[in-house]
CSV table of C-alpha atoms in Angstrom, one decimal:
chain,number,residue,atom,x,y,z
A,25,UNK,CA,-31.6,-14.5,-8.0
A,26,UNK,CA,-28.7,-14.7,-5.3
A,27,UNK,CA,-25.1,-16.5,-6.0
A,28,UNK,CA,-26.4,-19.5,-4.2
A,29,UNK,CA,-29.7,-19.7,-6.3
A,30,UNK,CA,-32.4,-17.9,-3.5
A,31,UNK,CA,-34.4,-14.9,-4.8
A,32,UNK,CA,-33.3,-12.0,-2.9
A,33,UNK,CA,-34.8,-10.6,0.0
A,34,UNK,CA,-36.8,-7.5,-0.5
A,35,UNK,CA,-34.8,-4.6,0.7
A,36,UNK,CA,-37.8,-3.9,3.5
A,37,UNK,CA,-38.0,-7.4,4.7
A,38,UNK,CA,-37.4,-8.3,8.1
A,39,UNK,CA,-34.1,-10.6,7.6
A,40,UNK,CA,-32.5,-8.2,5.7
A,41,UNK,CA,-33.0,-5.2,7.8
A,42,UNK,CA,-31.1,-7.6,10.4
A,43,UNK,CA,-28.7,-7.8,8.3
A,44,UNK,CA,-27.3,-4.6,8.0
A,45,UNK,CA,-28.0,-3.8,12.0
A,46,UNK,CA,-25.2,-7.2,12.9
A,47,UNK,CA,-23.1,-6.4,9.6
A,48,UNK,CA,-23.2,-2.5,10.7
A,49,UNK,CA,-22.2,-3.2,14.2
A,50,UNK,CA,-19.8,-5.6,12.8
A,51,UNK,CA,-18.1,-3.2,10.8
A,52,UNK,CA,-18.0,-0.5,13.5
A,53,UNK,CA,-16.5,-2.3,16.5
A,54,UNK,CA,-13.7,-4.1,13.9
A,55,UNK,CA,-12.8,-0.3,12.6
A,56,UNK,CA,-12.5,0.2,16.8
A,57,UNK,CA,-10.4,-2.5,16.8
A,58,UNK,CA,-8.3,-2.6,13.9
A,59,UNK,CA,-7.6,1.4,14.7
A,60,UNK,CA,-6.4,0.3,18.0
A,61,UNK,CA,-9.1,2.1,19.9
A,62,UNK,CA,-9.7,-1.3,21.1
A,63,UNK,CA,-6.4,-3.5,22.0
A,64,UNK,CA,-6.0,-7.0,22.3
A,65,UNK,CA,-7.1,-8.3,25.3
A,66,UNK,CA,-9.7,-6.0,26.2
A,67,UNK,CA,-12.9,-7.4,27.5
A,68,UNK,CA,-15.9,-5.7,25.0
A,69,UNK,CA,-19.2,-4.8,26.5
A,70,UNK,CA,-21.6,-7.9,27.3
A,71,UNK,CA,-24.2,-8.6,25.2
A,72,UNK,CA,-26.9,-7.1,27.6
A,73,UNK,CA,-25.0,-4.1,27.9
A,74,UNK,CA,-24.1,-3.1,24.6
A,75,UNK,CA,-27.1,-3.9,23.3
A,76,UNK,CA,-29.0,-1.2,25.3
A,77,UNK,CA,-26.3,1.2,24.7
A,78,UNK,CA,-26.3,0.5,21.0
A,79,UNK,CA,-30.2,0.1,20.9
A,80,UNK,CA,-29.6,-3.0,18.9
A,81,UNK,CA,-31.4,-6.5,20.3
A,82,UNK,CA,-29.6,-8.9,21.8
A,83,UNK,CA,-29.4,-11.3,18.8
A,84,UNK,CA,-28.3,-8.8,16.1
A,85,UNK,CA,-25.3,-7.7,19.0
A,86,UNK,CA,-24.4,-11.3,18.7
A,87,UNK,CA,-24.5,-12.2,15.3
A,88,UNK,CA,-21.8,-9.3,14.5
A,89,UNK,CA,-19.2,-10.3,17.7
A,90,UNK,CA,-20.0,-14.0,15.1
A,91,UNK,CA,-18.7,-11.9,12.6
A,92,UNK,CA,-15.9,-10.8,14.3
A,93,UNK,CA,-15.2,-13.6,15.6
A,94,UNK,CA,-14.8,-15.7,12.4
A,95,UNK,CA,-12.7,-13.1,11.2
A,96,UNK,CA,-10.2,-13.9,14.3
A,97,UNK,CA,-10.7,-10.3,15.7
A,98,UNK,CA,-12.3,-11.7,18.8
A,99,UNK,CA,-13.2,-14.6,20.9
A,100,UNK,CA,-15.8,-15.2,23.6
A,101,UNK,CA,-15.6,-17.7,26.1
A,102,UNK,CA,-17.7,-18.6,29.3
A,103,UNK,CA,-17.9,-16.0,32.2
A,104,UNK,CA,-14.9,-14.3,30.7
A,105,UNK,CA,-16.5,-12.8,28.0
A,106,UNK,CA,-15.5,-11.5,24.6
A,107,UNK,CA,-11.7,-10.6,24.6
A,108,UNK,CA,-10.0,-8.4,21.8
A,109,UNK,CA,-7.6,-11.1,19.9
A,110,UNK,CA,-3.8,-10.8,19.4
A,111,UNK,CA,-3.7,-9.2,15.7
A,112,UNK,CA,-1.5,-12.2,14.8
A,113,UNK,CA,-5.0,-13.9,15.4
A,114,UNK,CA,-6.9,-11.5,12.6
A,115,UNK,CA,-7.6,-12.8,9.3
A,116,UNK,CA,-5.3,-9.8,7.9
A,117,UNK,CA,-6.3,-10.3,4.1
A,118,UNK,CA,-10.1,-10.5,4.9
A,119,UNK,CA,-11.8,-8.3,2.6
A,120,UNK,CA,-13.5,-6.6,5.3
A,121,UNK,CA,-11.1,-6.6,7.8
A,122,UNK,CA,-9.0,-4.8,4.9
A,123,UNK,CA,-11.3,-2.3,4.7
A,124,UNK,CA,-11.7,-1.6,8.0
A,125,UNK,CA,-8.0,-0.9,8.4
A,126,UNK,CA,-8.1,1.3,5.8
A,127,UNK,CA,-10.6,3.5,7.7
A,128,UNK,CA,-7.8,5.4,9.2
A,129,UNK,CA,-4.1,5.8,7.8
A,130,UNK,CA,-2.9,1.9,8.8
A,131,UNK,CA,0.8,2.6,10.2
A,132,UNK,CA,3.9,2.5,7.7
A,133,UNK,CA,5.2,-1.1,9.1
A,134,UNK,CA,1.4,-2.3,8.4
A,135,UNK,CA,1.5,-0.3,4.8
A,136,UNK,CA,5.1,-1.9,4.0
A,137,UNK,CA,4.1,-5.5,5.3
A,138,UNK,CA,1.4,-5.5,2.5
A,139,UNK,CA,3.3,-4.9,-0.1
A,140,UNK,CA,6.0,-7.5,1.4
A,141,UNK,CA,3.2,-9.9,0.7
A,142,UNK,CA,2.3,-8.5,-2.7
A,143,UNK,CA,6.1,-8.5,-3.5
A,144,UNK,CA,6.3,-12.5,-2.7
A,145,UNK,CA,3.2,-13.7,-4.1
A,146,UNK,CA,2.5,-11.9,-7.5
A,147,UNK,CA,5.7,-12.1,-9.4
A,148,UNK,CA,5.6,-15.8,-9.0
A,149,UNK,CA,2.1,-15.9,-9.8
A,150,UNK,CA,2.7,-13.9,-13.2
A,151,UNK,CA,5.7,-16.2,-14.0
A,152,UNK,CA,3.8,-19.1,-13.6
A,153,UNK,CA,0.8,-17.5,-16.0
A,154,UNK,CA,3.2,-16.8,-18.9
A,155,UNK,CA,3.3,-20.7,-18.7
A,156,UNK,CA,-0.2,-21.7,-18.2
A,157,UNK,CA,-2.8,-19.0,-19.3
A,158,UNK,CA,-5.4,-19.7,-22.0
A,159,UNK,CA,-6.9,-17.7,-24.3
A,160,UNK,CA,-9.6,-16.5,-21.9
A,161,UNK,CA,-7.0,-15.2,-19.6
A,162,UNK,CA,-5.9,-13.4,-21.9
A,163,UNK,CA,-8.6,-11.8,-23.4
A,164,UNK,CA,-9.8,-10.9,-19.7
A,165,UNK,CA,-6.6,-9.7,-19.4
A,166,UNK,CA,-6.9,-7.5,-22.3
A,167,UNK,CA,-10.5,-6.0,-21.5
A,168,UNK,CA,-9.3,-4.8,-18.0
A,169,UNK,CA,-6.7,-3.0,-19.5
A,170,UNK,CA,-9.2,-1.1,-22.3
A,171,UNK,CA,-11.4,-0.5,-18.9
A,172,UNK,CA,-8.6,1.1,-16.8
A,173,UNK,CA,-7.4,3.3,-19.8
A,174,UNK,CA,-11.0,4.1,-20.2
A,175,UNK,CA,-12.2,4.7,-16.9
A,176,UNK,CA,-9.0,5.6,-14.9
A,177,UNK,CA,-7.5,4.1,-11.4
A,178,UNK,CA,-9.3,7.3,-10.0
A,179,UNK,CA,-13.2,5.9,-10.6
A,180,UNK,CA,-15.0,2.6,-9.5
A,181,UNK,CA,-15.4,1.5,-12.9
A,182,UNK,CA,-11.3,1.6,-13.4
A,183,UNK,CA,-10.5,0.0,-9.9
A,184,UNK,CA,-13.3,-2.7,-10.7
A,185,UNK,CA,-11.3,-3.8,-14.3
A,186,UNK,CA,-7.8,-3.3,-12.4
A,187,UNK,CA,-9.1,-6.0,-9.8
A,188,UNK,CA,-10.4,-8.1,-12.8
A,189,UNK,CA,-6.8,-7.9,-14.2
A,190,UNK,CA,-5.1,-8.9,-10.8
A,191,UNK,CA,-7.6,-11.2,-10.5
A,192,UNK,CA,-7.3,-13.1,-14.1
A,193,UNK,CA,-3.5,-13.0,-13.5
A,194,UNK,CA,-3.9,-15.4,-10.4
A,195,UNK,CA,-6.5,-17.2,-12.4
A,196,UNK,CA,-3.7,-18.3,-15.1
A,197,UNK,CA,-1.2,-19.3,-12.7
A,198,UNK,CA,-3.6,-22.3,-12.4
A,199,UNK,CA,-2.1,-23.0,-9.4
A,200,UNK,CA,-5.1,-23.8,-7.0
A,201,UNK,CA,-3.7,-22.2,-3.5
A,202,UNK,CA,-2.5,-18.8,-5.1
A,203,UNK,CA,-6.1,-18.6,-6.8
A,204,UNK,CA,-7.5,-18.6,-3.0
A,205,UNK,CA,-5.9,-15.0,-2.1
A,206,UNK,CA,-7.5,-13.7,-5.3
A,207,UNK,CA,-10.2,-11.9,-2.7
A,208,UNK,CA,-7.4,-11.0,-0.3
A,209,UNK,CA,-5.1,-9.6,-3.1
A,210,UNK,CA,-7.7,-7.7,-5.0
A,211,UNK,CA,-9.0,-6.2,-1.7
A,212,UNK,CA,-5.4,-5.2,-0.7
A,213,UNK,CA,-4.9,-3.9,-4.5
A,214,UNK,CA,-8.1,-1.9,-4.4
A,215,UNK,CA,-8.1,-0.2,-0.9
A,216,UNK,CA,-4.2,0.8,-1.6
A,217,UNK,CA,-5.1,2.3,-4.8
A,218,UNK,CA,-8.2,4.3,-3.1
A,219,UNK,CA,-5.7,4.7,0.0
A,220,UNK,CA,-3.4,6.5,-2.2
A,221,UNK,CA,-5.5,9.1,-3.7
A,222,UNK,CA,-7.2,10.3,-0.7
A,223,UNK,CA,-5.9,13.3,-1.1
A,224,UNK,CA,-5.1,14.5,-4.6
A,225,UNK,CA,-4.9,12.3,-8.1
A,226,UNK,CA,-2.0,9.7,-9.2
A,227,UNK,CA,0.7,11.3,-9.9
A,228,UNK,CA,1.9,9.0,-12.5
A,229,UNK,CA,-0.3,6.6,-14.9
A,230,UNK,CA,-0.2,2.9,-13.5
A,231,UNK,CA,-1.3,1.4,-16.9
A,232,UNK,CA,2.4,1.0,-18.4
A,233,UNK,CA,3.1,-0.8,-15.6
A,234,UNK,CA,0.4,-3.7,-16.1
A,235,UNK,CA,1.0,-3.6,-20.0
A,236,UNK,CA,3.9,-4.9,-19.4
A,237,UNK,CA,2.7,-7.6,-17.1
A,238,UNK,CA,0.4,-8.4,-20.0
A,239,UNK,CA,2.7,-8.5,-23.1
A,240,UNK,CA,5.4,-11.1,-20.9
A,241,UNK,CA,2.0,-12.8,-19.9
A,242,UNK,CA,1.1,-13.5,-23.5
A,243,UNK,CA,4.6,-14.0,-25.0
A,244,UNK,CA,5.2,-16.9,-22.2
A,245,UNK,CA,8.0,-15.2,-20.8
A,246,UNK,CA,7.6,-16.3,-17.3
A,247,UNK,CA,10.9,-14.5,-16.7
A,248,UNK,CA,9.6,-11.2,-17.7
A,249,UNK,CA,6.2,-11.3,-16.4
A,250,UNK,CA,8.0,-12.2,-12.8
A,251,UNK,CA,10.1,-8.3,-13.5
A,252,UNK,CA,7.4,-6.8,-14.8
A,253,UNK,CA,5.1,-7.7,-11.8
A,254,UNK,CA,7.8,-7.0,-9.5
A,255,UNK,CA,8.6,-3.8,-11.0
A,256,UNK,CA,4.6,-3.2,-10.8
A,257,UNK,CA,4.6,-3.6,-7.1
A,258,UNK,CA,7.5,-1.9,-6.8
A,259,UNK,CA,5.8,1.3,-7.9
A,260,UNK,CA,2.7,1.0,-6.4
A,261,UNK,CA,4.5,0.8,-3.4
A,262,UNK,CA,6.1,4.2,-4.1
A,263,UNK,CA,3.1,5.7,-5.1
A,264,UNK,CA,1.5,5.1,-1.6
A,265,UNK,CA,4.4,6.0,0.1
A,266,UNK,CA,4.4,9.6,-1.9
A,267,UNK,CA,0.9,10.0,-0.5
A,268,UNK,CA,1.7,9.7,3.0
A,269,UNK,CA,1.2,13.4,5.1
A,270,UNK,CA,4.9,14.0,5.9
A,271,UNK,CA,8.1,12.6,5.8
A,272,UNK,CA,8.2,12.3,9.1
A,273,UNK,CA,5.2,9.1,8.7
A,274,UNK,CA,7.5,7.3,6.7
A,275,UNK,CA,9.7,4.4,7.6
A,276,UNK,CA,12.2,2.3,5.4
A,277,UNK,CA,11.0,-0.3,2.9
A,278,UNK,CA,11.3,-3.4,3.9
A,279,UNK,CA,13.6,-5.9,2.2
A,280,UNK,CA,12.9,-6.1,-1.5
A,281,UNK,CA,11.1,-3.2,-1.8
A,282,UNK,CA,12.3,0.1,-3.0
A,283,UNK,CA,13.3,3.0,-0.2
A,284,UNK,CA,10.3,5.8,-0.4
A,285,UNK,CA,11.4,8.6,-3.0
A,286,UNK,CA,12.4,11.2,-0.5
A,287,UNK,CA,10.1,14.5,-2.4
């Protein structure tokens, strides 16, 4: 059974197999976008026209620029067509549209801005959990951390329990807008820590780090579980700037985060 209570579609049924064709599409004109390959304001193909140049019909062509277009990377209008939107348009902490960016290496203001966000949003979060998480929380809390000092940051199964921490953290601030971003945050969170072992391991073990975040967490120090976060992003932050190819990619922090370590 699906989320919404449907059994699934067979994997060789018709409606699925549309699926992936507007969801593919999808996902490869957003990277096209979001890489800058395609810049705001520039008119895509019509819907005739790309459709016999992808060899897609004309309905699954359309349901991904819907895609898009919900997403706030483009919008269509009459007899001008589809138009590339301004990126202050894009819904930046989409899930996918996260993933799309992290395609390609996103540029360092991009990079920085995230962590800006992360910086702003999770310290208070974790303050405000110190204050207000259950037992559940906690235990949730707990069985993350067991799974990302069994598996490792460096496997699925690790990043899977280091979203489920992230994600039980917002949870127990039970603050009802922060507990929206909980897909936006994990997404950001997950295609960072992937992002910044592309090209060899961690160089350092994150887990102290979120122990931390824990232990002021369950000791209802909201003060402490604010530094420990903060120091938490803090890192992270320098750990994806270490992974950048060259010195010459890297640009100052932006306020309230730390300056990348210059090794």
């Amino acid at each position: 059974m699906t989320d919404s209570g449907t059994p699934p579609t067979r994997p060789d049924a018709p409606e699925r197999k549309s699926l992936r064709i507007h969801g593919t599409i999808a996902r490869d004109l957003g990277i096209l976008i979001v890489s800058g390959h395609y810049k705001p304001g520039d008119i895509l193909n019509g819907e005739v026209a790309a459709s016999d140049r992808l060899h897609v019909s004309r309905t699954a062509y359309r349901e991904a620029l819907r895609i898009l277009s919900a997403k706030g990377l483009v919008e269509s209008r009459p007899k001008t067509g589809t138009r590339v939107s301004p990126r202050d348009k894009w819904q930046m902490l989409d899930p996918d549209v996260l993933a799309w960016i992290f395609e390609f290496e996103p540029d360092d203001d991009l990079l920085a801005s995230l962590f800006e966000l992360r910086k702003i949003v999770e310290p208070e979060a974790a303050a405000l959990a110190a204050q207000r998480r259950t037992d559940v929380h906690l235990r949730t809390m707990a069985e993350a951390l067991e799974g990302m000092e069994k598996h490792t940051l460096a496997v699925e199964e690790g990043r899977i329990a280091d979203h489920r921490f992230h994600a039980a953290l917002l949870d127990a601030s039970a603050n009802p807008f922060l507990v929206t971003l909980t897909s936006g945050v994990g997404a950001a969170v997950a295609w960072t820590t992937i992002f910044k072992q592309r090209t060899m391991p961690l160089r350092r073990d994150p887990l102290p780090d979120h122990r931390r975040v824990y232990e002021a967490v369950a000791d209802g120090d909201a003060e402490g579980a604010r530094r420990a976060m903060g120091e938490l992003v803090d890192m992270a932050f320098l750990d994806t700037t270490r992974s950048r190819s060259g010195a010459a990619r890297r640009s100052p922090a932006p306020t309230g985060l730390p300056a990348p370590d210059p090794d």
